[in-house]
Amino acid sequence: MSNFLSEHLIHRDEDFMVIHKPEGILTVPGKTADLQDCVINRLLDIEPKTLLIHRLDRDTSGILVFGLSKFGQNRISRQFQERQTSKIYQAVVAGHLEGEGTVDVPVIYDPSRPPLHIAEPSHNKPALTHWQATEHFQIQGQDVTRVKLTPITGRSHQLRVHMQYLGHPIIGDTLYATEEQQKLSERLCLHAERLSFNHPKTEQPIDFYCAVPF
């Protein structure tokens, strides 16, 4: 536990820190006693000033930012809220997907099947994802495609639902992929690779990178 920060730290200054979140761990605690082990609790044990700014799904890995001052938390949070950050994810999806495009379909929570979300074109809150196919290969004899994903909005499960909506779920996705597609990877192949925003004090653009582990 004590070396979690040293193992995963990408950047730290007096106002915020950037870490590499491993897959399989929650960003914040869940509602039950068995879901209390999470990134923010691990960080609070080491650095009590840690403040939440944004989250990644439990099964998504990659770049995660936490405040270390109220000033840093407020300035960076506002950039997330106002869509002034730039986020790039990498994913491996089922099937052969060519070219590039945009999915512009709202994503909403499905109360009949928690924790699932669904694409719902009639909903009034937009969800927008740009995608670009970058590589084609096979896993276990099945065609898969590596894609670069750029979310413009930040809805829960947005990238996972949008890839399912395209007919190319992310492999290893236990919520949105078929059983066969889940078996193509031991983990959800979704990773937050790059994050850019303006430094809360200098207001200069800064860019963070975290290598894709799959």
mmCIF file with all atom_site columns, N, CA, C and O in Angstrom, residues 104-151:
data_model
loop_
_atom_site.group_PDB
_atom_site.id
_atom_site.type_symbol
_atom_site.label_atom_id
_atom_site.label_alt_id
_atom_site.label_comp_id
_atom_site.label_asym_id
_atom_site.label_entity_id
_atom_site.label_seq_id
_atom_site.pdbx_PDB_ins_code
_atom_site.Cartn_x
_atom_site.Cartn_y
_atom_site.Cartn_z
_atom_site.occupancy
_atom_site.B_iso_or_equiv
_atom_site.pdbx_formal_charge
_atom_site.auth_seq_id
_atom_site.auth_comp_id
_atom_site.auth_asym_id
_atom_site.auth_atom_id
_atom_site.pdbx_PDB_model_num
ATOM 1   N N  . ASP A 1 104 ? -22.185 10.363  -32.243 1.00 0.00 ? 104 ASP A N  1
ATOM 2   C CA . ASP A 1 104 ? -22.857 11.494  -31.602 1.00 0.00 ? 104 ASP A CA 1
ATOM 3   C C  . ASP A 1 104 ? -24.232 11.022  -31.136 1.00 0.00 ? 104 ASP A C  1
ATOM 4   O O  . ASP A 1 104 ? -25.262 11.331  -31.742 1.00 0.00 ? 104 ASP A O  1
ATOM 5   N N  . VAL A 1 105 ? -24.215 10.216  -30.065 1.00 0.00 ? 105 VAL A N  1
ATOM 6   C CA . VAL A 1 105 ? -25.451 9.624   -29.541 1.00 0.00 ? 105 VAL A CA 1
ATOM 7   C C  . VAL A 1 105 ? -25.429 9.716   -28.017 1.00 0.00 ? 105 VAL A C  1
ATOM 8   O O  . VAL A 1 105 ? -24.457 9.277   -27.390 1.00 0.00 ? 105 VAL A O  1
ATOM 9   N N  . PRO A 1 106 ? -26.465 10.289  -27.395 1.00 0.00 ? 106 PRO A N  1
ATOM 10  C CA . PRO A 1 106 ? -26.490 10.374  -25.932 1.00 0.00 ? 106 PRO A CA 1
ATOM 11  C C  . PRO A 1 106 ? -26.376 9.003   -25.268 1.00 0.00 ? 106 PRO A C  1
ATOM 12  O O  . PRO A 1 106 ? -26.836 7.994   -25.802 1.00 0.00 ? 106 PRO A O  1
ATOM 13  N N  . VAL A 1 107 ? -25.744 8.991   -24.097 1.00 0.00 ? 107 VAL A N  1
ATOM 14  C CA . VAL A 1 107 ? -25.576 7.769   -23.309 1.00 0.00 ? 107 VAL A CA 1
ATOM 15  C C  . VAL A 1 107 ? -26.242 8.004   -21.951 1.00 0.00 ? 107 VAL A C  1
ATOM 16  O O  . VAL A 1 107 ? -25.928 8.985   -21.268 1.00 0.00 ? 107 VAL A O  1
ATOM 17  N N  . ILE A 1 108 ? -27.151 7.108   -21.581 1.00 0.00 ? 108 ILE A N  1
ATOM 18  C CA . ILE A 1 108 ? -27.878 7.287   -20.321 1.00 0.00 ? 108 ILE A CA 1
ATOM 19  C C  . ILE A 1 108 ? -27.832 6.007   -19.494 1.00 0.00 ? 108 ILE A C  1
ATOM 20  O O  . ILE A 1 108 ? -27.649 4.910   -20.021 1.00 0.00 ? 108 ILE A O  1
ATOM 21  N N  . TYR A 1 109 ? -28.011 6.156   -18.210 1.00 0.00 ? 109 TYR A N  1
ATOM 22  C CA . TYR A 1 109 ? -28.063 5.033   -17.278 1.00 0.00 ? 109 TYR A CA 1
ATOM 23  C C  . TYR A 1 109 ? -29.334 4.225   -17.512 1.00 0.00 ? 109 TYR A C  1
ATOM 24  O O  . TYR A 1 109 ? -30.402 4.785   -17.767 1.00 0.00 ? 109 TYR A O  1
ATOM 25  N N  . ASP A 1 110 ? -29.197 2.895   -17.473 1.00 0.00 ? 110 ASP A N  1
ATOM 26  C CA . ASP A 1 110 ? -30.348 2.013   -17.641 1.00 0.00 ? 110 ASP A CA 1
ATOM 27  C C  . ASP A 1 110 ? -30.746 1.455   -16.273 1.00 0.00 ? 110 ASP A C  1
ATOM 28  O O  . ASP A 1 110 ? -30.152 0.486   -15.794 1.00 0.00 ? 110 ASP A O  1
ATOM 29  N N  . PRO A 1 111 ? -31.736 2.055   -15.595 1.00 0.00 ? 111 PRO A N  1
ATOM 30  C CA . PRO A 1 111 ? -32.074 1.638   -14.236 1.00 0.00 ? 111 PRO A CA 1
ATOM 31  C C  . PRO A 1 111 ? -32.580 0.207   -14.151 1.00 0.00 ? 111 PRO A C  1
ATOM 32  O O  . PRO A 1 111 ? -32.551 -0.396  -13.081 1.00 0.00 ? 111 PRO A O  1
ATOM 33  N N  . SER A 1 112 ? -33.012 -0.354  -15.267 1.00 0.00 ? 112 SER A N  1
ATOM 34  C CA . SER A 1 112 ? -33.517 -1.733  -15.242 1.00 0.00 ? 112 SER A CA 1
ATOM 35  C C  . SER A 1 112 ? -32.379 -2.752  -15.240 1.00 0.00 ? 112 SER A C  1
ATOM 36  O O  . SER A 1 112 ? -32.599 -3.929  -14.945 1.00 0.00 ? 112 SER A O  1
ATOM 37  N N  . ARG A 1 113 ? -31.156 -2.303  -15.576 1.00 0.00 ? 113 ARG A N  1
ATOM 38  C CA . ARG A 1 113 ? -30.019 -3.232  -15.643 1.00 0.00 ? 113 ARG A CA 1
ATOM 39  C C  . ARG A 1 113 ? -28.748 -2.595  -15.091 1.00 0.00 ? 113 ARG A C  1
ATOM 40  O O  . ARG A 1 113 ? -27.768 -2.422  -15.807 1.00 0.00 ? 113 ARG A O  1
ATOM 41  N N  . PRO A 1 114 ? -28.750 -2.206  -13.822 1.00 0.00 ? 114 PRO A N  1
ATOM 42  C CA . PRO A 1 114 ? -27.548 -1.580  -13.279 1.00 0.00 ? 114 PRO A CA 1
ATOM 43  C C  . PRO A 1 114 ? -26.364 -2.555  -13.313 1.00 0.00 ? 114 PRO A C  1
ATOM 44  O O  . PRO A 1 114 ? -26.572 -3.764  -13.155 1.00 0.00 ? 114 PRO A O  1
ATOM 45  N N  . PRO A 1 115 ? -25.140 -2.075  -13.576 1.00 0.00 ? 115 PRO A N  1
ATOM 46  C CA . PRO A 1 115 ? -24.744 -0.672  -13.781 1.00 0.00 ? 115 PRO A CA 1
ATOM 47  C C  . PRO A 1 115 ? -24.697 -0.261  -15.250 1.00 0.00 ? 115 PRO A C  1
ATOM 48  O O  . PRO A 1 115 ? -23.956 0.642   -15.619 1.00 0.00 ? 115 PRO A O  1
ATOM 49  N N  . LEU A 1 116 ? -25.469 -0.929  -16.107 1.00 0.00 ? 116 LEU A N  1
ATOM 50  C CA . LEU A 1 116 ? -25.368 -0.683  -17.542 1.00 0.00 ? 116 LEU A CA 1
ATOM 51  C C  . LEU A 1 116 ? -25.885 0.707   -17.941 1.00 0.00 ? 116 LEU A C  1
ATOM 52  O O  . LEU A 1 116 ? -26.782 1.261   -17.313 1.00 0.00 ? 116 LEU A O  1
ATOM 53  N N  . HIS A 1 117 ? -25.266 1.231   -19.003 1.00 0.00 ? 117 HIS A N  1
ATOM 54  C CA . HIS A 1 117 ? -25.746 2.435   -19.673 1.00 0.00 ? 117 HIS A CA 1
ATOM 55  C C  . HIS A 1 117 ? -26.114 2.044   -21.104 1.00 0.00 ? 117 HIS A C  1
ATOM 56  O O  . HIS A 1 117 ? -25.654 1.014   -21.610 1.00 0.00 ? 117 HIS A O  1
ATOM 57  N N  . ILE A 1 118 ? -26.913 2.860   -21.756 1.00 0.00 ? 118 ILE A N  1
ATOM 58  C CA . ILE A 1 118 ? -27.341 2.560   -23.125 1.00 0.00 ? 118 ILE A CA 1
ATOM 59  C C  . ILE A 1 118 ? -27.249 3.821   -23.983 1.00 0.00 ? 118 ILE A C  1
ATOM 60  O O  . ILE A 1 118 ? -27.303 4.946   -23.478 1.00 0.00 ? 118 ILE A O  1
ATOM 61  N N  . ALA A 1 119 ? -27.103 3.601   -25.286 1.00 0.00 ? 119 ALA A N  1
ATOM 62  C CA . ALA A 1 119 ? -27.182 4.703   -26.243 1.00 0.00 ? 119 ALA A CA 1
ATOM 63  C C  . ALA A 1 119 ? -28.653 5.023   -26.472 1.00 0.00 ? 119 ALA A C  1
ATOM 64  O O  . ALA A 1 119 ? -29.443 4.133   -26.798 1.00 0.00 ? 119 ALA A O  1
ATOM 65  N N  . GLU A 1 120 ? -29.015 6.286   -26.268 1.00 0.00 ? 120 GLU A N  1
ATOM 66  C CA . GLU A 1 120 ? -30.424 6.688   -26.371 1.00 0.00 ? 120 GLU A CA 1
ATOM 67  C C  . GLU A 1 120 ? -30.516 7.976   -27.195 1.00 0.00 ? 120 GLU A C  1
ATOM 68  O O  . GLU A 1 120 ? -30.373 9.087   -26.659 1.00 0.00 ? 120 GLU A O  1
ATOM 69  N N  . PRO A 1 121 ? -30.735 7.839   -28.521 1.00 0.00 ? 121 PRO A N  1
ATOM 70  C CA . PRO A 1 121 ? -30.722 9.009   -29.407 1.00 0.00 ? 121 PRO A CA 1
ATOM 71  C C  . PRO A 1 121 ? -31.692 10.118  -29.015 1.00 0.00 ? 121 PRO A C  1
ATOM 72  O O  . PRO A 1 121 ? -31.460 11.287  -29.325 1.00 0.00 ? 121 PRO A O  1
ATOM 73  N N  . SER A 1 122 ? -32.789 9.783   -28.342 1.00 0.00 ? 122 SER A N  1
ATOM 74  C CA . SER A 1 122 ? -33.802 10.796  -28.029 1.00 0.00 ? 122 SER A CA 1
ATOM 75  C C  . SER A 1 122 ? -33.472 11.614  -26.783 1.00 0.00 ? 122 SER A C  1
ATOM 76  O O  . SER A 1 122 ? -34.159 12.594  -26.483 1.00 0.00 ? 122 SER A O  1
ATOM 77  N N  . HIS A 1 123 ? -32.423 11.224  -26.062 1.00 0.00 ? 123 HIS A N  1
ATOM 78  C CA . HIS A 1 123 ? -32.100 11.943  -24.824 1.00 0.00 ? 123 HIS A CA 1
ATOM 79  C C  . HIS A 1 123 ? -31.504 13.322  -25.153 1.00 0.00 ? 123 HIS A C  1
ATOM 80  O O  . HIS A 1 123 ? -30.936 13.528  -26.223 1.00 0.00 ? 123 HIS A O  1
ATOM 81  N N  . ASN A 1 124 ? -31.618 14.271  -24.204 1.00 0.00 ? 124 ASN A N  1
ATOM 82  C CA . ASN A 1 124 ? -31.228 15.650  -24.517 1.00 0.00 ? 124 ASN A CA 1
ATOM 83  C C  . ASN A 1 124 ? -29.788 16.004  -24.135 1.00 0.00 ? 124 ASN A C  1
ATOM 84  O O  . ASN A 1 124 ? -29.317 17.081  -24.463 1.00 0.00 ? 124 ASN A O  1
ATOM 85  N N  . LYS A 1 125 ? -29.071 15.111  -23.425 1.00 0.00 ? 125 LYS A N  1
ATOM 86  C CA . LYS A 1 125 ? -27.676 15.414  -23.074 1.00 0.00 ? 125 LYS A CA 1
ATOM 87  C C  . LYS A 1 125 ? -26.746 14.741  -24.070 1.00 0.00 ? 125 LYS A C  1
ATOM 88  O O  . LYS A 1 125 ? -26.729 13.519  -24.175 1.00 0.00 ? 125 LYS A O  1
ATOM 89  N N  . PRO A 1 126 ? -25.940 15.526  -24.798 1.00 0.00 ? 126 PRO A N  1
ATOM 90  C CA . PRO A 1 126 ? -25.118 14.923  -25.848 1.00 0.00 ? 126 PRO A CA 1
ATOM 91  C C  . PRO A 1 126 ? -23.981 14.073  -25.293 1.00 0.00 ? 126 PRO A C  1
ATOM 92  O O  . PRO A 1 126 ? -23.502 14.287  -24.181 1.00 0.00 ? 126 PRO A O  1
ATOM 93  N N  . ALA A 1 127 ? -23.581 13.098  -26.083 1.00 0.00 ? 127 ALA A N  1
ATOM 94  C CA . ALA A 1 127 ? -22.360 12.326  -25.826 1.00 0.00 ? 127 ALA A CA 1
ATOM 95  C C  . ALA A 1 127 ? -21.652 12.183  -27.169 1.00 0.00 ? 127 ALA A C  1
ATOM 96  O O  . ALA A 1 127 ? -22.238 11.689  -28.140 1.00 0.00 ? 127 ALA A O  1
ATOM 97  N N  . LEU A 1 128 ? -20.409 12.614  -27.219 1.00 0.00 ? 128 LEU A N  1
ATOM 98  C CA . LEU A 1 128 ? -19.704 12.734  -28.495 1.00 0.00 ? 128 LEU A CA 1
ATOM 99  C C  . LEU A 1 128 ? -18.321 12.103  -28.392 1.00 0.00 ? 128 LEU A C  1
ATOM 100 O O  . LEU A 1 128 ? -17.542 12.444  -27.499 1.00 0.00 ? 128 LEU A O  1
ATOM 101 N N  . THR A 1 129 ? -18.031 11.178  -29.300 1.00 0.00 ? 129 THR A N  1
ATOM 102 C CA . THR A 1 129 ? -16.736 10.500  -29.334 1.00 0.00 ? 129 THR A CA 1
ATOM 103 C C  . THR A 1 129 ? -16.203 10.469  -30.755 1.00 0.00 ? 129 THR A C  1
ATOM 104 O O  . THR A 1 129 ? -16.910 10.038  -31.677 1.00 0.00 ? 129 THR A O  1
ATOM 105 N N  . HIS A 1 130 ? -14.959 10.915  -30.937 1.00 0.00 ? 130 HIS A N  1
ATOM 106 C CA . HIS A 1 130 ? -14.265 10.729  -32.214 1.00 0.00 ? 130 HIS A CA 1
ATOM 107 C C  . HIS A 1 130 ? -13.454 9.434   -32.128 1.00 0.00 ? 130 HIS A C  1
ATOM 108 O O  . HIS A 1 130 ? -12.843 9.151   -31.091 1.00 0.00 ? 130 HIS A O  1
ATOM 109 N N  . TRP A 1 131 ? -13.427 8.662   -33.206 1.00 0.00 ? 131 TRP A N  1
ATOM 110 C CA . TRP A 1 131 ? -12.654 7.432   -33.219 1.00 0.00 ? 131 TRP A CA 1
ATOM 111 C C  . TRP A 1 131 ? -11.831 7.317   -34.498 1.00 0.00 ? 131 TRP A C  1
ATOM 112 O O  . TRP A 1 131 ? -12.193 7.874   -35.526 1.00 0.00 ? 131 TRP A O  1
ATOM 113 N N  . GLN A 1 132 ? -10.725 6.601   -34.392 1.00 0.00 ? 132 GLN A N  1
ATOM 114 C CA . GLN A 1 132 ? -9.851  6.378   -35.547 1.00 0.00 ? 132 GLN A CA 1
ATOM 115 C C  . GLN A 1 132 ? -9.218  4.997   -35.433 1.00 0.00 ? 132 GLN A C  1
ATOM 116 O O  . GLN A 1 132 ? -8.538  4.694   -34.449 1.00 0.00 ? 132 GLN A O  1
ATOM 117 N N  . ALA A 1 133 ? -9.431  4.160   -36.431 1.00 0.00 ? 133 ALA A N  1
ATOM 118 C CA . ALA A 1 133 ? -8.796  2.842   -36.458 1.00 0.00 ? 133 ALA A CA 1
ATOM 119 C C  . ALA A 1 133 ? -7.315  3.013   -36.784 1.00 0.00 ? 133 ALA A C  1
ATOM 120 O O  . ALA A 1 133 ? -6.954  3.740   -37.719 1.00 0.00 ? 133 ALA A O  1
ATOM 121 N N  . THR A 1 134 ? -6.444  2.344   -36.013 1.00 0.00 ? 134 THR A N  1
ATOM 122 C CA . THR A 1 134 ? -4.997  2.523   -36.206 1.00 0.00 ? 134 THR A CA 1
ATOM 123 C C  . THR A 1 134 ? -4.254  1.230   -36.511 1.00 0.00 ? 134 THR A C  1
ATOM 124 O O  . THR A 1 134 ? -3.133  1.269   -37.003 1.00 0.00 ? 134 THR A O  1
ATOM 125 N N  . GLU A 1 135 ? -4.839  0.082   -36.228 1.00 0.00 ? 135 GLU A N  1
ATOM 126 C CA . GLU A 1 135 ? -4.129  -1.180  -36.449 1.00 0.00 ? 135 GLU A CA 1
ATOM 127 C C  . GLU A 1 135 ? -5.135  -2.328  -36.486 1.00 0.00 ? 135 GLU A C  1
ATOM 128 O O  . GLU A 1 135 ? -6.131  -2.310  -35.755 1.00 0.00 ? 135 GLU A O  1
ATOM 129 N N  . HIS A 1 136 ? -4.851  -3.301  -37.362 1.00 0.00 ? 136 HIS A N  1
ATOM 130 C CA . HIS A 1 136 ? -5.697  -4.493  -37.436 1.00 0.00 ? 136 HIS A CA 1
ATOM 131 C C  . HIS A 1 136 ? -4.838  -5.726  -37.174 1.00 0.00 ? 136 HIS A C  1
ATOM 132 O O  . HIS A 1 136 ? -3.749  -5.854  -37.714 1.00 0.00 ? 136 HIS A O  1
ATOM 133 N N  . PHE A 1 137 ? -5.339  -6.625  -36.341 1.00 0.00 ? 137 PHE A N  1
ATOM 134 C CA . PHE A 1 137 ? -4.620  -7.866  -36.082 1.00 0.00 ? 137 PHE A CA 1
ATOM 135 C C  . PHE A 1 137 ? -5.620  -8.900  -35.594 1.00 0.00 ? 137 PHE A C  1
ATOM 136 O O  . PHE A 1 137 ? -6.844  -8.654  -35.625 1.00 0.00 ? 137 PHE A O  1
ATOM 137 N N  . GLN A 1 138 ? -5.128  -10.068 -35.200 1.00 0.00 ? 138 GLN A N  1
ATOM 138 C CA . GLN A 1 138 ? -6.011  -11.132 -34.735 1.00 0.00 ? 138 GLN A CA 1
ATOM 139 C C  . GLN A 1 138 ? -5.615  -11.596 -33.347 1.00 0.00 ? 138 GLN A C  1
ATOM 140 O O  . GLN A 1 138 ? -4.440  -11.597 -32.990 1.00 0.00 ? 138 GLN A O  1
ATOM 141 N N  . ILE A 1 139 ? -6.609  -11.958 -32.556 1.00 0.00 ? 139 ILE A N  1
ATOM 142 C CA . ILE A 1 139 ? -6.400  -12.606 -31.260 1.00 0.00 ? 139 ILE A CA 1
ATOM 143 C C  . ILE A 1 139 ? -7.241  -13.876 -31.266 1.00 0.00 ? 139 ILE A C  1
ATOM 144 O O  . ILE A 1 139 ? -8.446  -13.814 -31.558 1.00 0.00 ? 139 ILE A O  1
ATOM 145 N N  . GLN A 1 140 ? -6.613  -15.000 -30.989 1.00 0.00 ? 140 GLN A N  1
ATOM 146 C CA . GLN A 1 140 ? -7.310  -16.295 -30.980 1.00 0.00 ? 140 GLN A CA 1
ATOM 147 C C  . GLN A 1 140 ? -8.072  -16.524 -32.289 1.00 0.00 ? 140 GLN A C  1
ATOM 148 O O  . GLN A 1 140 ? -9.186  -17.055 -32.305 1.00 0.00 ? 140 GLN A O  1
ATOM 149 N N  . GLY A 1 141 ? -7.477  -16.079 -33.396 1.00 0.00 ? 141 GLY A N  1
ATOM 150 C CA . GLY A 1 141 ? -8.092  -16.260 -34.701 1.00 0.00 ? 141 GLY A CA 1
ATOM 151 C C  . GLY A 1 141 ? -9.219  -15.303 -35.020 1.00 0.00 ? 141 GLY A C  1
ATOM 152 O O  . GLY A 1 141 ? -9.848  -15.410 -36.076 1.00 0.00 ? 141 GLY A O  1
ATOM 153 N N  . GLN A 1 142 ? -9.477  -14.341 -34.121 1.00 0.00 ? 142 GLN A N  1
ATOM 154 C CA . GLN A 1 142 ? -10.564 -13.375 -34.321 1.00 0.00 ? 142 GLN A CA 1
ATOM 155 C C  . GLN A 1 142 ? -9.991  -12.009 -34.721 1.00 0.00 ? 142 GLN A C  1
ATOM 156 O O  . GLN A 1 142 ? -9.009  -11.540 -34.146 1.00 0.00 ? 142 GLN A O  1
ATOM 157 N N  . ASP A 1 143 ? -10.634 -11.354 -35.690 1.00 0.00 ? 143 ASP A N  1
ATOM 158 C CA . ASP A 1 143 ? -10.218 -10.009 -36.087 1.00 0.00 ? 143 ASP A CA 1
ATOM 159 C C  . ASP A 1 143 ? -10.491 -9.017  -34.966 1.00 0.00 ? 143 ASP A C  1
ATOM 160 O O  . ASP A 1 143 ? -11.583 -9.013  -34.383 1.00 0.00 ? 143 ASP A O  1
ATOM 161 N N  . VAL A 1 144 ? -9.505  -8.169  -34.687 1.00 0.00 ? 144 VAL A N  1
ATOM 162 C CA . VAL A 1 144 ? -9.677  -7.066  -33.738 1.00 0.00 ? 144 VAL A CA 1
ATOM 163 C C  . VAL A 1 144 ? -9.029  -5.817  -34.324 1.00 0.00 ? 144 VAL A C  1
ATOM 164 O O  . VAL A 1 144 ? -8.199  -5.898  -35.232 1.00 0.00 ? 144 VAL A O  1
ATOM 165 N N  . THR A 1 145 ? -9.403  -4.663  -33.791 1.00 0.00 ? 145 THR A N  1
ATOM 166 C CA . THR A 1 145 ? -8.903  -3.380  -34.290 1.00 0.00 ? 145 THR A CA 1
ATOM 167 C C  . THR A 1 145 ? -8.476  -2.503  -33.122 1.00 0.00 ? 145 THR A C  1
ATOM 168 O O  . THR A 1 145 ? -9.234  -2.333  -32.161 1.00 0.00 ? 145 THR A O  1
ATOM 169 N N  . ARG A 1 146 ? -7.273  -1.953  -33.237 1.00 0.00 ? 146 ARG A N  1
ATOM 170 C CA . ARG A 1 146 ? -6.840  -0.953  -32.249 1.00 0.00 ? 146 ARG A CA 1
ATOM 171 C C  . ARG A 1 146 ? -7.389  0.400   -32.694 1.00 0.00 ? 146 ARG A C  1
ATOM 172 O O  . ARG A 1 146 ? -7.258  0.774   -33.872 1.00 0.00 ? 146 ARG A O  1
ATOM 173 N N  . VAL A 1 147 ? -8.019  1.124   -31.764 1.00 0.00 ? 147 VAL A N  1
ATOM 174 C CA . VAL A 1 147 ? -8.614  2.416   -32.101 1.00 0.00 ? 147 VAL A CA 1
ATOM 175 C C  . VAL A 1 147 ? -8.140  3.498   -31.131 1.00 0.00 ? 147 VAL A C  1
ATOM 176 O O  . VAL A 1 147 ? -7.919  3.240   -29.949 1.00 0.00 ? 147 VAL A O  1
ATOM 177 N N  . LYS A 1 148 ? -7.981  4.673   -31.685 1.00 0.00 ? 148 LYS A N  1
ATOM 178 C CA . LYS A 1 148 ? -7.738  5.882   -30.887 1.00 0.00 ? 148 LYS A CA 1
ATOM 179 C C  . LYS A 1 148 ? -9.090  6.534   -30.651 1.00 0.00 ? 148 LYS A C  1
ATOM 180 O O  . LYS A 1 148 ? -9.850  6.776   -31.592 1.00 0.00 ? 148 LYS A O  1
ATOM 181 N N  . LEU A 1 149 ? -9.406  6.798   -29.387 1.00 0.00 ? 149 LEU A N  1
ATOM 182 C CA . LEU A 1 149 ? -10.711 7.364   -29.020 1.00 0.00 ? 149 LEU A CA 1
ATOM 183 C C  . LEU A 1 149 ? -10.518 8.725   -28.366 1.00 0.00 ? 149 LEU A C  1
ATOM 184 O O  . LEU A 1 149 ? -9.726  8.853   -27.430 1.00 0.00 ? 149 LEU A O  1
ATOM 185 N N  . THR A 1 150 ? -11.234 9.704   -28.855 1.00 0.00 ? 150 THR A N  1
ATOM 186 C CA . THR A 1 150 ? -11.156 11.054  -28.300 1.00 0.00 ? 150 THR A CA 1
ATOM 187 C C  . THR A 1 150 ? -12.548 11.469  -27.838 1.00 0.00 ? 150 THR A C  1
ATOM 188 O O  . THR A 1 150 ? -13.394 11.878  -28.648 1.00 0.00 ? 150 THR A O  1
ATOM 189 N N  . PRO A 1 151 ? -12.832 11.336  -26.533 1.00 0.00 ? 151 PRO A N  1
ATOM 190 C CA . PRO A 1 151 ? -14.154 11.748  -26.043 1.00 0.00 ? 151 PRO A CA 1
ATOM 191 C C  . PRO A 1 151 ? -14.227 13.273  -25.900 1.00 0.00 ? 151 PRO A C  1
ATOM 192 O O  . PRO A 1 151 ? -13.330 13.888  -25.318 1.00 0.00 ? 151 PRO A O  1
#
